[in-house]
Short mmCIF file of N, CA and C in Angstrom, two decimals:
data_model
loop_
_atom_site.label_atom_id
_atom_site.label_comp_id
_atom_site.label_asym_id
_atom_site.label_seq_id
_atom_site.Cartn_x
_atom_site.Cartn_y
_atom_site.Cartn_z
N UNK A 1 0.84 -1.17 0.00
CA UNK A 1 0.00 0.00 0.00
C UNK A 1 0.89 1.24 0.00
N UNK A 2 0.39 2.11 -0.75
CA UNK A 2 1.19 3.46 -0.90
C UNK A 2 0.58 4.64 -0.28
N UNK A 3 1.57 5.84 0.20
CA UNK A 3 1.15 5.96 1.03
C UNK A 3 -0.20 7.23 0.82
N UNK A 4 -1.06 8.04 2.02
CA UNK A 4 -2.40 8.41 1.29
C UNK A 4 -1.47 10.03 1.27
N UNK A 5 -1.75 10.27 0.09
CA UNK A 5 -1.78 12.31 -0.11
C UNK A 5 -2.82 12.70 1.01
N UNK A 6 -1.61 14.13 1.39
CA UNK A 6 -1.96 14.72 2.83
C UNK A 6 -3.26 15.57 2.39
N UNK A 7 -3.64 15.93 1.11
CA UNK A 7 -4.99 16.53 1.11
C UNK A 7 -5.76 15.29 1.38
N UNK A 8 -5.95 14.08 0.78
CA UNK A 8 -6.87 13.48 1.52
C UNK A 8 -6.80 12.98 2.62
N UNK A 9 -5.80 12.97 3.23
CA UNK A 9 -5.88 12.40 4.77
C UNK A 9 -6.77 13.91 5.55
N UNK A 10 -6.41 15.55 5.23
CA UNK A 10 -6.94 16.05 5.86
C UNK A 10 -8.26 16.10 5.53
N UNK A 11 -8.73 15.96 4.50
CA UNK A 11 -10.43 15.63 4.10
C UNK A 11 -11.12 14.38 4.71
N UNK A 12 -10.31 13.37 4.66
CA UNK A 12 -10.73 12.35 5.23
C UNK A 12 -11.14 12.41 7.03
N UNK A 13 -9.64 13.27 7.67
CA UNK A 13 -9.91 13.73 8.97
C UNK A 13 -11.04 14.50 9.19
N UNK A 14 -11.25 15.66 8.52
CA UNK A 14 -12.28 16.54 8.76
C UNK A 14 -13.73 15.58 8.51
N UNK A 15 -13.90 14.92 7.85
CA UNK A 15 -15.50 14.31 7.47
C UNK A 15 -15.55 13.29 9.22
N UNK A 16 -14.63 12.37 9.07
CA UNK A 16 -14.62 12.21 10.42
C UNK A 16 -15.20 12.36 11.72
N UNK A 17 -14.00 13.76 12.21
CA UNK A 17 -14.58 14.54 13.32
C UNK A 17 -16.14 15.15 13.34
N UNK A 18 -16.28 15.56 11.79
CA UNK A 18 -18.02 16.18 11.54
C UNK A 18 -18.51 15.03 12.40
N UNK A 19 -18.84 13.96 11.19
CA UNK A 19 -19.49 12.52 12.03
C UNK A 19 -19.35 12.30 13.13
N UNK A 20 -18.48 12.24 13.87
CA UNK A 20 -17.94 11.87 15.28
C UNK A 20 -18.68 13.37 16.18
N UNK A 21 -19.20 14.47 16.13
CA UNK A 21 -19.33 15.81 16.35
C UNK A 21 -20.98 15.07 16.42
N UNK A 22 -21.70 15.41 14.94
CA UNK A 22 -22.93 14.62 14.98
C UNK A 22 -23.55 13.98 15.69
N UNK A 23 -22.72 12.44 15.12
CA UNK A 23 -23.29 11.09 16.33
C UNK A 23 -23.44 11.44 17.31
N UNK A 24 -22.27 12.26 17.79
CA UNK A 24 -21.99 13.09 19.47
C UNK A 24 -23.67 13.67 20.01
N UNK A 25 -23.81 14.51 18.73
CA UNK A 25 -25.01 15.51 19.51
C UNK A 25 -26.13 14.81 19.32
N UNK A 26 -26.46 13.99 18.26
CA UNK A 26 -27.92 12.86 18.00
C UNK A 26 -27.80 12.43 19.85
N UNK A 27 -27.02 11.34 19.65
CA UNK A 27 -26.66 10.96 21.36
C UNK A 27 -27.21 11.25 22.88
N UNK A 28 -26.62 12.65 22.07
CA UNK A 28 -27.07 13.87 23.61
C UNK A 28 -28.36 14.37 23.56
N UNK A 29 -28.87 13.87 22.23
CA UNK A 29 -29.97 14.75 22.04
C UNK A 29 -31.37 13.61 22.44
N UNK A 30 -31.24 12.64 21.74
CA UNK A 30 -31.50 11.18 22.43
C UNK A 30 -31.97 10.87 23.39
N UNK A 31 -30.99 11.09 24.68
CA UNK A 31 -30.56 10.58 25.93
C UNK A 31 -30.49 11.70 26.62
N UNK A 32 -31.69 13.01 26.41
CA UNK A 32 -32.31 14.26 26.53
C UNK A 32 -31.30 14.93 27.81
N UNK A 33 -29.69 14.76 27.02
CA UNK A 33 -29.28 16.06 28.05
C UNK A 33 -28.02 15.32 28.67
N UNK A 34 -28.23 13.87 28.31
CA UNK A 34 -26.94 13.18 29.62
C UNK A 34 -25.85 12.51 28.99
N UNK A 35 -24.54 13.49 29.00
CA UNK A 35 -23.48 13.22 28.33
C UNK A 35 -22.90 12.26 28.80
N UNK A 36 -23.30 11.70 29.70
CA UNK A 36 -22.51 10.10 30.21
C UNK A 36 -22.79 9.06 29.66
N UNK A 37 -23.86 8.85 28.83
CA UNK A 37 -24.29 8.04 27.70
C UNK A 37 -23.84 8.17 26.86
N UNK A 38 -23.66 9.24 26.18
CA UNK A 38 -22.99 9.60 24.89
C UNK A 38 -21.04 9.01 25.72
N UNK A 39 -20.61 9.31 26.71
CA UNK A 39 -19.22 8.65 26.71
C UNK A 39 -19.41 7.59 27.07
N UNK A 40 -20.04 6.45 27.76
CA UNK A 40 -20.25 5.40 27.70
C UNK A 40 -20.19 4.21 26.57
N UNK A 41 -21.53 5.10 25.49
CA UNK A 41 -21.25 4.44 24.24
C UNK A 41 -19.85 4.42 23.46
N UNK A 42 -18.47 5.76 23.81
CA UNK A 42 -17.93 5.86 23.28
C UNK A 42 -16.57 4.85 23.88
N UNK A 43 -16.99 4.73 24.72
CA UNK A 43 -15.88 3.47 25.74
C UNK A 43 -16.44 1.93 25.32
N UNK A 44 -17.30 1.95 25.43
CA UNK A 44 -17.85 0.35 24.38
C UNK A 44 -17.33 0.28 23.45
N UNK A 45 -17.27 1.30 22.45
CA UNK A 45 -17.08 1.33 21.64
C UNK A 45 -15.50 0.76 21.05
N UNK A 46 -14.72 1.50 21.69
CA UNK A 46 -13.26 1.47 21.59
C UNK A 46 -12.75 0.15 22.33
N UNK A 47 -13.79 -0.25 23.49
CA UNK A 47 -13.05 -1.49 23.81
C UNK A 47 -13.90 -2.43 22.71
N UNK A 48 -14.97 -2.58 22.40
CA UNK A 48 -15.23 -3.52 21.43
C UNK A 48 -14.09 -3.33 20.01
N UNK A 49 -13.72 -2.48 19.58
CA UNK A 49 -13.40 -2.17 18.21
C UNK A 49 -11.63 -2.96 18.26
N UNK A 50 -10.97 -2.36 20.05
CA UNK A 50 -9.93 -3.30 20.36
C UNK A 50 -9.65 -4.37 20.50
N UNK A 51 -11.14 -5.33 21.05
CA UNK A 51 -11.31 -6.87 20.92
C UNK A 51 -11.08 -7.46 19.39
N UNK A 52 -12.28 -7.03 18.73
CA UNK A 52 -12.40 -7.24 17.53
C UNK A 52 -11.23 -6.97 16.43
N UNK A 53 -10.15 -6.38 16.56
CA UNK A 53 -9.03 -6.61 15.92
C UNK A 53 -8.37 -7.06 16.77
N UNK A 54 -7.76 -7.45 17.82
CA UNK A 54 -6.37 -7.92 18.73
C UNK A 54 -7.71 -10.04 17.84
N UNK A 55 -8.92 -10.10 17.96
CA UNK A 55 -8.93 -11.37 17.54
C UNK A 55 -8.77 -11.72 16.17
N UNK A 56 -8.86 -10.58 15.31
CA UNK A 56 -8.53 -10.38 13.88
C UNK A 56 -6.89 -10.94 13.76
N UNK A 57 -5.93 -10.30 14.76
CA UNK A 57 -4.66 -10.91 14.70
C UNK A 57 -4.24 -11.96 15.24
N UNK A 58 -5.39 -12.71 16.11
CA UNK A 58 -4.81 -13.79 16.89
C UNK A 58 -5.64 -14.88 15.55
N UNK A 59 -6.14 -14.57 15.27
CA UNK A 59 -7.05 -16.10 14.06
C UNK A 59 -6.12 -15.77 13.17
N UNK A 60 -5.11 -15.06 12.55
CA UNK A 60 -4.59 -14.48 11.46
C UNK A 60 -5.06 -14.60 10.10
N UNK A 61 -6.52 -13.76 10.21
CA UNK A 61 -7.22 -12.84 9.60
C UNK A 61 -6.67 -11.67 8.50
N UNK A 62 -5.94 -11.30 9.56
CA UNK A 62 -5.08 -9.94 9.25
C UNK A 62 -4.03 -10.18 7.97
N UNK A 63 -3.94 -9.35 6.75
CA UNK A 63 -3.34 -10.22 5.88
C UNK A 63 -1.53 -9.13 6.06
N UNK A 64 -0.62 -9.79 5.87
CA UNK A 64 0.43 -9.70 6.19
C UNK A 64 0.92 -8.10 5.37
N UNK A 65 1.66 -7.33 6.21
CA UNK A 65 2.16 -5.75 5.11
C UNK A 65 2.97 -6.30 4.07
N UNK A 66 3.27 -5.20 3.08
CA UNK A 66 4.11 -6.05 2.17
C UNK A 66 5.64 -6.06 2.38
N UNK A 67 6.15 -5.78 3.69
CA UNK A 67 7.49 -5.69 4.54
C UNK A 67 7.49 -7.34 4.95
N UNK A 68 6.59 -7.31 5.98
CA UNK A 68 6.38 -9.04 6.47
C UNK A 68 6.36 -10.32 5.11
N UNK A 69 5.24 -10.13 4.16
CA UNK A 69 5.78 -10.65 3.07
C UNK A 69 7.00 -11.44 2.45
N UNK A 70 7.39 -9.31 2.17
CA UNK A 70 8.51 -10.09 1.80
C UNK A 70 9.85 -10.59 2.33
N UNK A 71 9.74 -10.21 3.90
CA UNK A 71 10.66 -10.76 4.69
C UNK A 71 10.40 -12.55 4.92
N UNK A 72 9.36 -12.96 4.90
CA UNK A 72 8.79 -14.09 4.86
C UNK A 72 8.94 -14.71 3.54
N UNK A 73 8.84 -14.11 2.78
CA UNK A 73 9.18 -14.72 1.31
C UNK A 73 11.31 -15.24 1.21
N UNK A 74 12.09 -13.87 1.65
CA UNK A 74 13.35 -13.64 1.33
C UNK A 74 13.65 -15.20 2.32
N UNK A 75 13.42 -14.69 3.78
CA UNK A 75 13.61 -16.49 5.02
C UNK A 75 12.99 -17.88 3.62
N UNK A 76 11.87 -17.90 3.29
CA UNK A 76 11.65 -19.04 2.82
C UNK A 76 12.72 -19.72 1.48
N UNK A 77 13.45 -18.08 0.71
CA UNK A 77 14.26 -19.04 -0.24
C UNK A 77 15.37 -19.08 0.48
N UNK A 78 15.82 -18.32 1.70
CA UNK A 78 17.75 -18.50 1.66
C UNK A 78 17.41 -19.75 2.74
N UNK A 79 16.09 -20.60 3.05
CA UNK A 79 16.30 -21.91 3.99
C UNK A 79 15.69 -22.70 3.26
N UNK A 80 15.20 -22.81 1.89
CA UNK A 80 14.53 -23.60 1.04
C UNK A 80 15.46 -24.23 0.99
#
């Protein structure tokens, strides 16, 4: 993978935070006033999202960078 141009990483950031801003106020708006719900959901959140990849890497799911590759490739011919 190559790497992303900094105009779209900052476009990409900004749409983001909007969304993340949003969801935020739907939330609050929701749950008529009580921002401890809105951080609650956001702590579920992050520990679910941390489960769900740390098991992505333990089933090896996760498909290898192209560094690992080809370090894995170079070990397999100089012990072939």
């Amino acid at each position: 993978f190559g790497d992303l141009p900094l105009s779209l990483m900052i476009i990409l950031s900004a749409l983001f935070v909007c969304l993340g801003v949003l969801l935020d106020r739907v939330v609050y708006f929701l749950a008529e006033g009580d921002a401890a719900v809105s951080l609650q959901l956001a702590g579920v959140s992050v520990i679910g999202g941390a489960v769900w990849e740390v098991g992505r890497l333990a089933a090896k799911e996760k498909a290898p960078t192209r560094v690992e590759y080809e370090r894995d490739v170079l070990l397999y011919q100089e012990f072939d």
